[in-house]
Tab-separated table of C-alpha atoms in Angstrom:
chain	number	residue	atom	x	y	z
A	102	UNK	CA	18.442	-1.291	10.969
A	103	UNK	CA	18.335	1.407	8.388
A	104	UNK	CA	20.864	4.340	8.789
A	105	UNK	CA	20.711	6.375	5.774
A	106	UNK	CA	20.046	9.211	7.321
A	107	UNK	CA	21.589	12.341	9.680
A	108	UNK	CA	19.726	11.489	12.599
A	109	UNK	CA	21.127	11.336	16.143
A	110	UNK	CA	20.667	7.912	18.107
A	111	UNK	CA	20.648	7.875	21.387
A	112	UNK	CA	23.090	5.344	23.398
A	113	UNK	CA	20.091	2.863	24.168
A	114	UNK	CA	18.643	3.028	20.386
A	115	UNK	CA	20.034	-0.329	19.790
A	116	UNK	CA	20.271	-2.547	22.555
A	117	UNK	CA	16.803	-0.870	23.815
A	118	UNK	CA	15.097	-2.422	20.045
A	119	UNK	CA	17.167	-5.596	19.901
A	120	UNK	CA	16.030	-7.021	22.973
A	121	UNK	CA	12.340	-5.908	22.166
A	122	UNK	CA	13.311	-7.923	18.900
A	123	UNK	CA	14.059	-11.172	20.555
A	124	UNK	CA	11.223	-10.897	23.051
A	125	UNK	CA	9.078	-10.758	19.567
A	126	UNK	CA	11.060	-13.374	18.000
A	127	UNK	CA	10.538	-15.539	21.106
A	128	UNK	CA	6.947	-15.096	21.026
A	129	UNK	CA	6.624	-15.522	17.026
A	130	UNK	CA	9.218	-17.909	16.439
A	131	UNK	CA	10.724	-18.077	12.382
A	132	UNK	CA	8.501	-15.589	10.989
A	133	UNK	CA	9.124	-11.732	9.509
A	134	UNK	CA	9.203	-9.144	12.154
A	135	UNK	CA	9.397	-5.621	12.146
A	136	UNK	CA	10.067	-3.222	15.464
A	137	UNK	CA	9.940	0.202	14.872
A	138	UNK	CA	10.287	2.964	17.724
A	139	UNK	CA	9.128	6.829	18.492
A	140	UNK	CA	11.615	9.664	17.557
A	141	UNK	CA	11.436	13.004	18.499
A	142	UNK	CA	11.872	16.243	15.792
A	143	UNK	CA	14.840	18.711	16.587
A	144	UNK	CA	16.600	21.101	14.456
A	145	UNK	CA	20.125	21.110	12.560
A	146	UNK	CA	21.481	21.420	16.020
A	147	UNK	CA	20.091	18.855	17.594
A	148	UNK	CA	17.441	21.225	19.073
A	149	UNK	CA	14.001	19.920	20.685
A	150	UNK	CA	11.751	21.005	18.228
A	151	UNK	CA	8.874	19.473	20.783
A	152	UNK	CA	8.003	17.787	18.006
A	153	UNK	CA	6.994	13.877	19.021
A	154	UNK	CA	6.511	11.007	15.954
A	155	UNK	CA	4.661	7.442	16.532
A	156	UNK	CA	4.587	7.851	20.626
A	157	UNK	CA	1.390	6.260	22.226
A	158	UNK	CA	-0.234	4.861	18.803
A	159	UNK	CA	-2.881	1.994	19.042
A	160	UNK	CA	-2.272	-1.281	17.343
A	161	UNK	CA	-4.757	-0.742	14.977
A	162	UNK	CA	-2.208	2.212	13.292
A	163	UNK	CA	0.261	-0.749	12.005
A	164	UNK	CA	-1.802	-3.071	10.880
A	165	UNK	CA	-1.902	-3.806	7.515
A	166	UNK	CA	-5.634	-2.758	6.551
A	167	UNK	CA	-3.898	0.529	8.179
A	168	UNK	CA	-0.308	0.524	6.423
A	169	UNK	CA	-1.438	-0.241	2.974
A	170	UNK	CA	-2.858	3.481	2.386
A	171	UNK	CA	-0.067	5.343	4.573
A	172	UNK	CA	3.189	4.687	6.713
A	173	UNK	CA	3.346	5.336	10.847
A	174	UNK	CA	6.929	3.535	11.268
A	175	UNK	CA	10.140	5.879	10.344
A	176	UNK	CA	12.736	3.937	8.541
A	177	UNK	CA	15.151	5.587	10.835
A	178	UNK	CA	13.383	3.654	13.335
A	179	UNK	CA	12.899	0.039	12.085
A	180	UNK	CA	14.801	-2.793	12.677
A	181	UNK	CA	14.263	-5.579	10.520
A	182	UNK	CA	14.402	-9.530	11.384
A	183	UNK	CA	16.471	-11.990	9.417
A	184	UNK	CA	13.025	-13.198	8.226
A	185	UNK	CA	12.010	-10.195	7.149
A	186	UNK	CA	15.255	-9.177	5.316
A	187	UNK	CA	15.514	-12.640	3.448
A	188	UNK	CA	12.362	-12.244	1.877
A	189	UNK	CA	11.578	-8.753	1.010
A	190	UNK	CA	13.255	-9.556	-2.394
A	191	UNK	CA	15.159	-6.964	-5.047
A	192	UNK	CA	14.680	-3.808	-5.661
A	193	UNK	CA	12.281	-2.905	-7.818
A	194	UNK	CA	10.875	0.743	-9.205
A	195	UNK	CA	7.497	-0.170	-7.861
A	196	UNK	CA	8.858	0.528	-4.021
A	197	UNK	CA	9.066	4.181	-3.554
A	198	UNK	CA	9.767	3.894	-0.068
A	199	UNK	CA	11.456	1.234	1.545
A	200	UNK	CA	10.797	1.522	4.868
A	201	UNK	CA	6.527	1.666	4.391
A	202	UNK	CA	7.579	-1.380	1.776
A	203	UNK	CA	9.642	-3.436	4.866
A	204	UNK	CA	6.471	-2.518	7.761
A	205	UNK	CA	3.893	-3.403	4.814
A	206	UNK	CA	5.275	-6.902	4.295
A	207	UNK	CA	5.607	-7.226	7.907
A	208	UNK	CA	2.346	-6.314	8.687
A	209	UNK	CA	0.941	-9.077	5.593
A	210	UNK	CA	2.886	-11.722	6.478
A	211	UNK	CA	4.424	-11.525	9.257
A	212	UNK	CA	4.458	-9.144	13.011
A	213	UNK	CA	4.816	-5.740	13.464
A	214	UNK	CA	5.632	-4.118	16.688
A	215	UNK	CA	6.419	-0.811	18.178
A	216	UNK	CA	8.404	0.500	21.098
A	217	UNK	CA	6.714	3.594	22.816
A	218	UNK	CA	9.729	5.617	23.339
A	219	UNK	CA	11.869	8.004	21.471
A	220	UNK	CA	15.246	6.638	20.371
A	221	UNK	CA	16.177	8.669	17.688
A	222	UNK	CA	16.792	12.150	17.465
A	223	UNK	CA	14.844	13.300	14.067
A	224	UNK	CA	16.554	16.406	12.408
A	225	UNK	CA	14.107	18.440	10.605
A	226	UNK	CA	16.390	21.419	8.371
A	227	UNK	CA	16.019	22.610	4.646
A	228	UNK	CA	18.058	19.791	2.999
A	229	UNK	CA	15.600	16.812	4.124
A	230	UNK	CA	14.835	14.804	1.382
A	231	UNK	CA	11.371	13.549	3.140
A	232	UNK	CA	11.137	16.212	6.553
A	233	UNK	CA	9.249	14.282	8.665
A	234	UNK	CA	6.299	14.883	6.186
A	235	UNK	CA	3.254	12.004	6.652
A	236	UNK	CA	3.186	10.038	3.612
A	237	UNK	CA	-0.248	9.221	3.300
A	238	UNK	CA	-2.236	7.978	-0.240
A	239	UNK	CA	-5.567	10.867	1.564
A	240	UNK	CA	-3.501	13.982	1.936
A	241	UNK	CA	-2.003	13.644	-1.017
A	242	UNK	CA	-5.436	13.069	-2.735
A	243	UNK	CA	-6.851	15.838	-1.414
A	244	UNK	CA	-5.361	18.668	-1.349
A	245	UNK	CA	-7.057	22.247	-2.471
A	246	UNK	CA	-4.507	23.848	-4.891
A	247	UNK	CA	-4.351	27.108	-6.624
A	248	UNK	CA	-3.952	25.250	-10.278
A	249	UNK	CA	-7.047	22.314	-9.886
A	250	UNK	CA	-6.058	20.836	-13.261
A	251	UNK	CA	-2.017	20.398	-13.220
A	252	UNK	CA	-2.785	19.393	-9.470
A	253	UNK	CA	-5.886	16.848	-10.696
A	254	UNK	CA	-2.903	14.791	-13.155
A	255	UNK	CA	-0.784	14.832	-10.346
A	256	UNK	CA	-3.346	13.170	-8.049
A	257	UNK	CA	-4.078	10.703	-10.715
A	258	UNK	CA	-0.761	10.079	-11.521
A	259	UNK	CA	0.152	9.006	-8.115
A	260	UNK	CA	-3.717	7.176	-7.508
A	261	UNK	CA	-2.963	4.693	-10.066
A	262	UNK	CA	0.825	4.404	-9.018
A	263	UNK	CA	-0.347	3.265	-5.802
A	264	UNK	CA	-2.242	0.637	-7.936
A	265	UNK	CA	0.639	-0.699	-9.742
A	266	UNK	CA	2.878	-1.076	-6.447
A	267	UNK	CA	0.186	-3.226	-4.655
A	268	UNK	CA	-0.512	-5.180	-7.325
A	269	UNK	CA	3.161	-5.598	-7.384
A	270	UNK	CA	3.311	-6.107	-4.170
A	271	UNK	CA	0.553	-8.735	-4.421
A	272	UNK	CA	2.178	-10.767	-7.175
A	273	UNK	CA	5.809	-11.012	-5.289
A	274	UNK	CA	4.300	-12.124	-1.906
A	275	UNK	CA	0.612	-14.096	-2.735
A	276	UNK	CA	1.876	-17.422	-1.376
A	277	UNK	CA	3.223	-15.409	1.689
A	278	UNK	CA	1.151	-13.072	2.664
A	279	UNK	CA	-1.751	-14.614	5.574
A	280	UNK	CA	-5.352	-14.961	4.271
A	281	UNK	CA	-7.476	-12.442	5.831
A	282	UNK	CA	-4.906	-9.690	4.178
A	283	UNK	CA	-4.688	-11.311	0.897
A	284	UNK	CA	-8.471	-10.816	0.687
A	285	UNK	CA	-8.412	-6.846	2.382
A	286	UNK	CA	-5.558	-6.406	-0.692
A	287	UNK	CA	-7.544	-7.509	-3.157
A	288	UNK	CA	-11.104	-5.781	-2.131
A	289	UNK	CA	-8.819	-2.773	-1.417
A	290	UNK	CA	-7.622	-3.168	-5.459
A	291	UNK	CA	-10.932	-2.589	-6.691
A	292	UNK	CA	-10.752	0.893	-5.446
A	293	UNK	CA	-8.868	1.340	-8.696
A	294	UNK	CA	-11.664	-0.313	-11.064
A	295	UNK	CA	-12.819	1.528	-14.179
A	296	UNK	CA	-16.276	0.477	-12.867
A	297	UNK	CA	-17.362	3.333	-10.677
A	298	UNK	CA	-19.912	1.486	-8.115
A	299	UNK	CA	-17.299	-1.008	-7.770
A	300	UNK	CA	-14.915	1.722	-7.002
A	301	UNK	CA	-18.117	2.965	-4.121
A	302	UNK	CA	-18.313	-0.735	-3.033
A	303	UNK	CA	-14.772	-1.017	-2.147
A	304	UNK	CA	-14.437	2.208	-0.540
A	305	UNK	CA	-16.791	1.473	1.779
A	306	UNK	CA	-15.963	-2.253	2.416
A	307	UNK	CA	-12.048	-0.822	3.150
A	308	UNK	CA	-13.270	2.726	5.375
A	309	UNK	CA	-10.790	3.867	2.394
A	310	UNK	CA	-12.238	7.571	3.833
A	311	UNK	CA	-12.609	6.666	7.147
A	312	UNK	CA	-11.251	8.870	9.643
A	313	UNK	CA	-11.773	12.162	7.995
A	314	UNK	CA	-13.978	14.819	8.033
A	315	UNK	CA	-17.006	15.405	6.037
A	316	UNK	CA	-15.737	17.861	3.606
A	317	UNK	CA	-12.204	15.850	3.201
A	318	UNK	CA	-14.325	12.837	2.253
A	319	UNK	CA	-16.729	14.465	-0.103
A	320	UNK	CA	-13.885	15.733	-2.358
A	321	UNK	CA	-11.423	12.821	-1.755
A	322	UNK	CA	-15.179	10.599	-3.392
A	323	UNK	CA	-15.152	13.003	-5.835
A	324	UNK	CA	-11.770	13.244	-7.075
A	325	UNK	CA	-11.943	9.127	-6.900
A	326	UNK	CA	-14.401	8.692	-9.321
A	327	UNK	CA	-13.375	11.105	-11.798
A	328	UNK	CA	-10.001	9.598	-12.191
């Protein structure tokens, strides 16, 4: 389990996702599993905020054709099998975040699973180095700014980032990762082709802009092919 952070666990945190764990692992014997759990937001103080995270969320949210373009498991909140651990590998400068990079692999290769409660106490204050903020490849893409063009390299700059971690994500775990996702990976990668009706092709093959609203999807296809 990850505890990097200043979080509060409650008393059942850990027994509570261990035996959801070994249900998992009983069900999917010797293969990577990830549990992650709900938290709720409070203040420095430990504070309800009111303020729920990753409580009542479908299946379809952590599955991989869903994790690969944004993150619904806290890394406060994951526990990790000894499958999973083994084989995520070194560190490399290609995983920004470790805990979407653990739930991604997971999800590929292995089972992810969630427990609908909230274990953790989530402290949301000035000094957060992430606050609780959705990480999430759309937002990020587009978002109306006051200076379009320093904002435009940004977007860029982290569009074909997000290129170079799943293709490095690809190369580590090809002979690991289960069929049907190796091929959603690699239609998803031409998202990032120079060729701009490949680019429309894949975007609608993935629902890359599904789930948005008209307006968000018109600029996010705009911004896409201009990079």
């Amino acid at each position: 389990m990850f505890s990097d952070q200043d979080d509060y666990w409650l008393p059942d945190k850990v027994k509570i996702t261990l035996d959801y764990m070994k249900n998992c692992e009983r069900e999917n014997p010797g293969v990577p599993i990830c549990v992650f759990t709900g938290l709720e937001r409070v203040d420095a103080n430990l504070k309800t905020l009111n303020q729920f995270m990753a409580l009542n969320i479908t299946k379809s949210e952590y599955e991989f054709k869903k994790l690969i373009s944004g993150n619904c498991a806290s890394g406060c909140t994951e526990m990790l099998n000894r499958e999973l651990y083994a084989n995520l590998g070194e560190y490399d400068s290609n995983i920004n975040l470790h805990d979407w990079w653990a739930v991604l692999y997971a999800s590929a290769c292995g089972v992810v699973s969630h427990v609908n409660q909230a274990l953790i106490y989530y402290r949301i204050h000035e000094n957060n180095s992430i606050g609780g903020k959705e990480i999430n490849i759309f937002k990020r893409l587009c978002l109306i700014v006051n200076s379009p063009l320093r904002k435009f390299k940004q977007s860029r700059q982290f569009f074909y980032q997000e290129q170079s971690r799943l293709l490095f994500f690809r190369e580590r775990y090809l002979n690991k990762i289960r069929p049907e996702n190796l091929n959603y990976l690699d239609e998803y990668l031409k998202i990032f082709s120079k060729n701009k009706f490949t680019r429309i092709k894949a975007i609608i093959k993935t629902h890359y802009l599904s789930g948005r609203g008209l307006i968000d999807k018109i600029i996010n296809l705009i911004k896409i092919l201009l990079f």
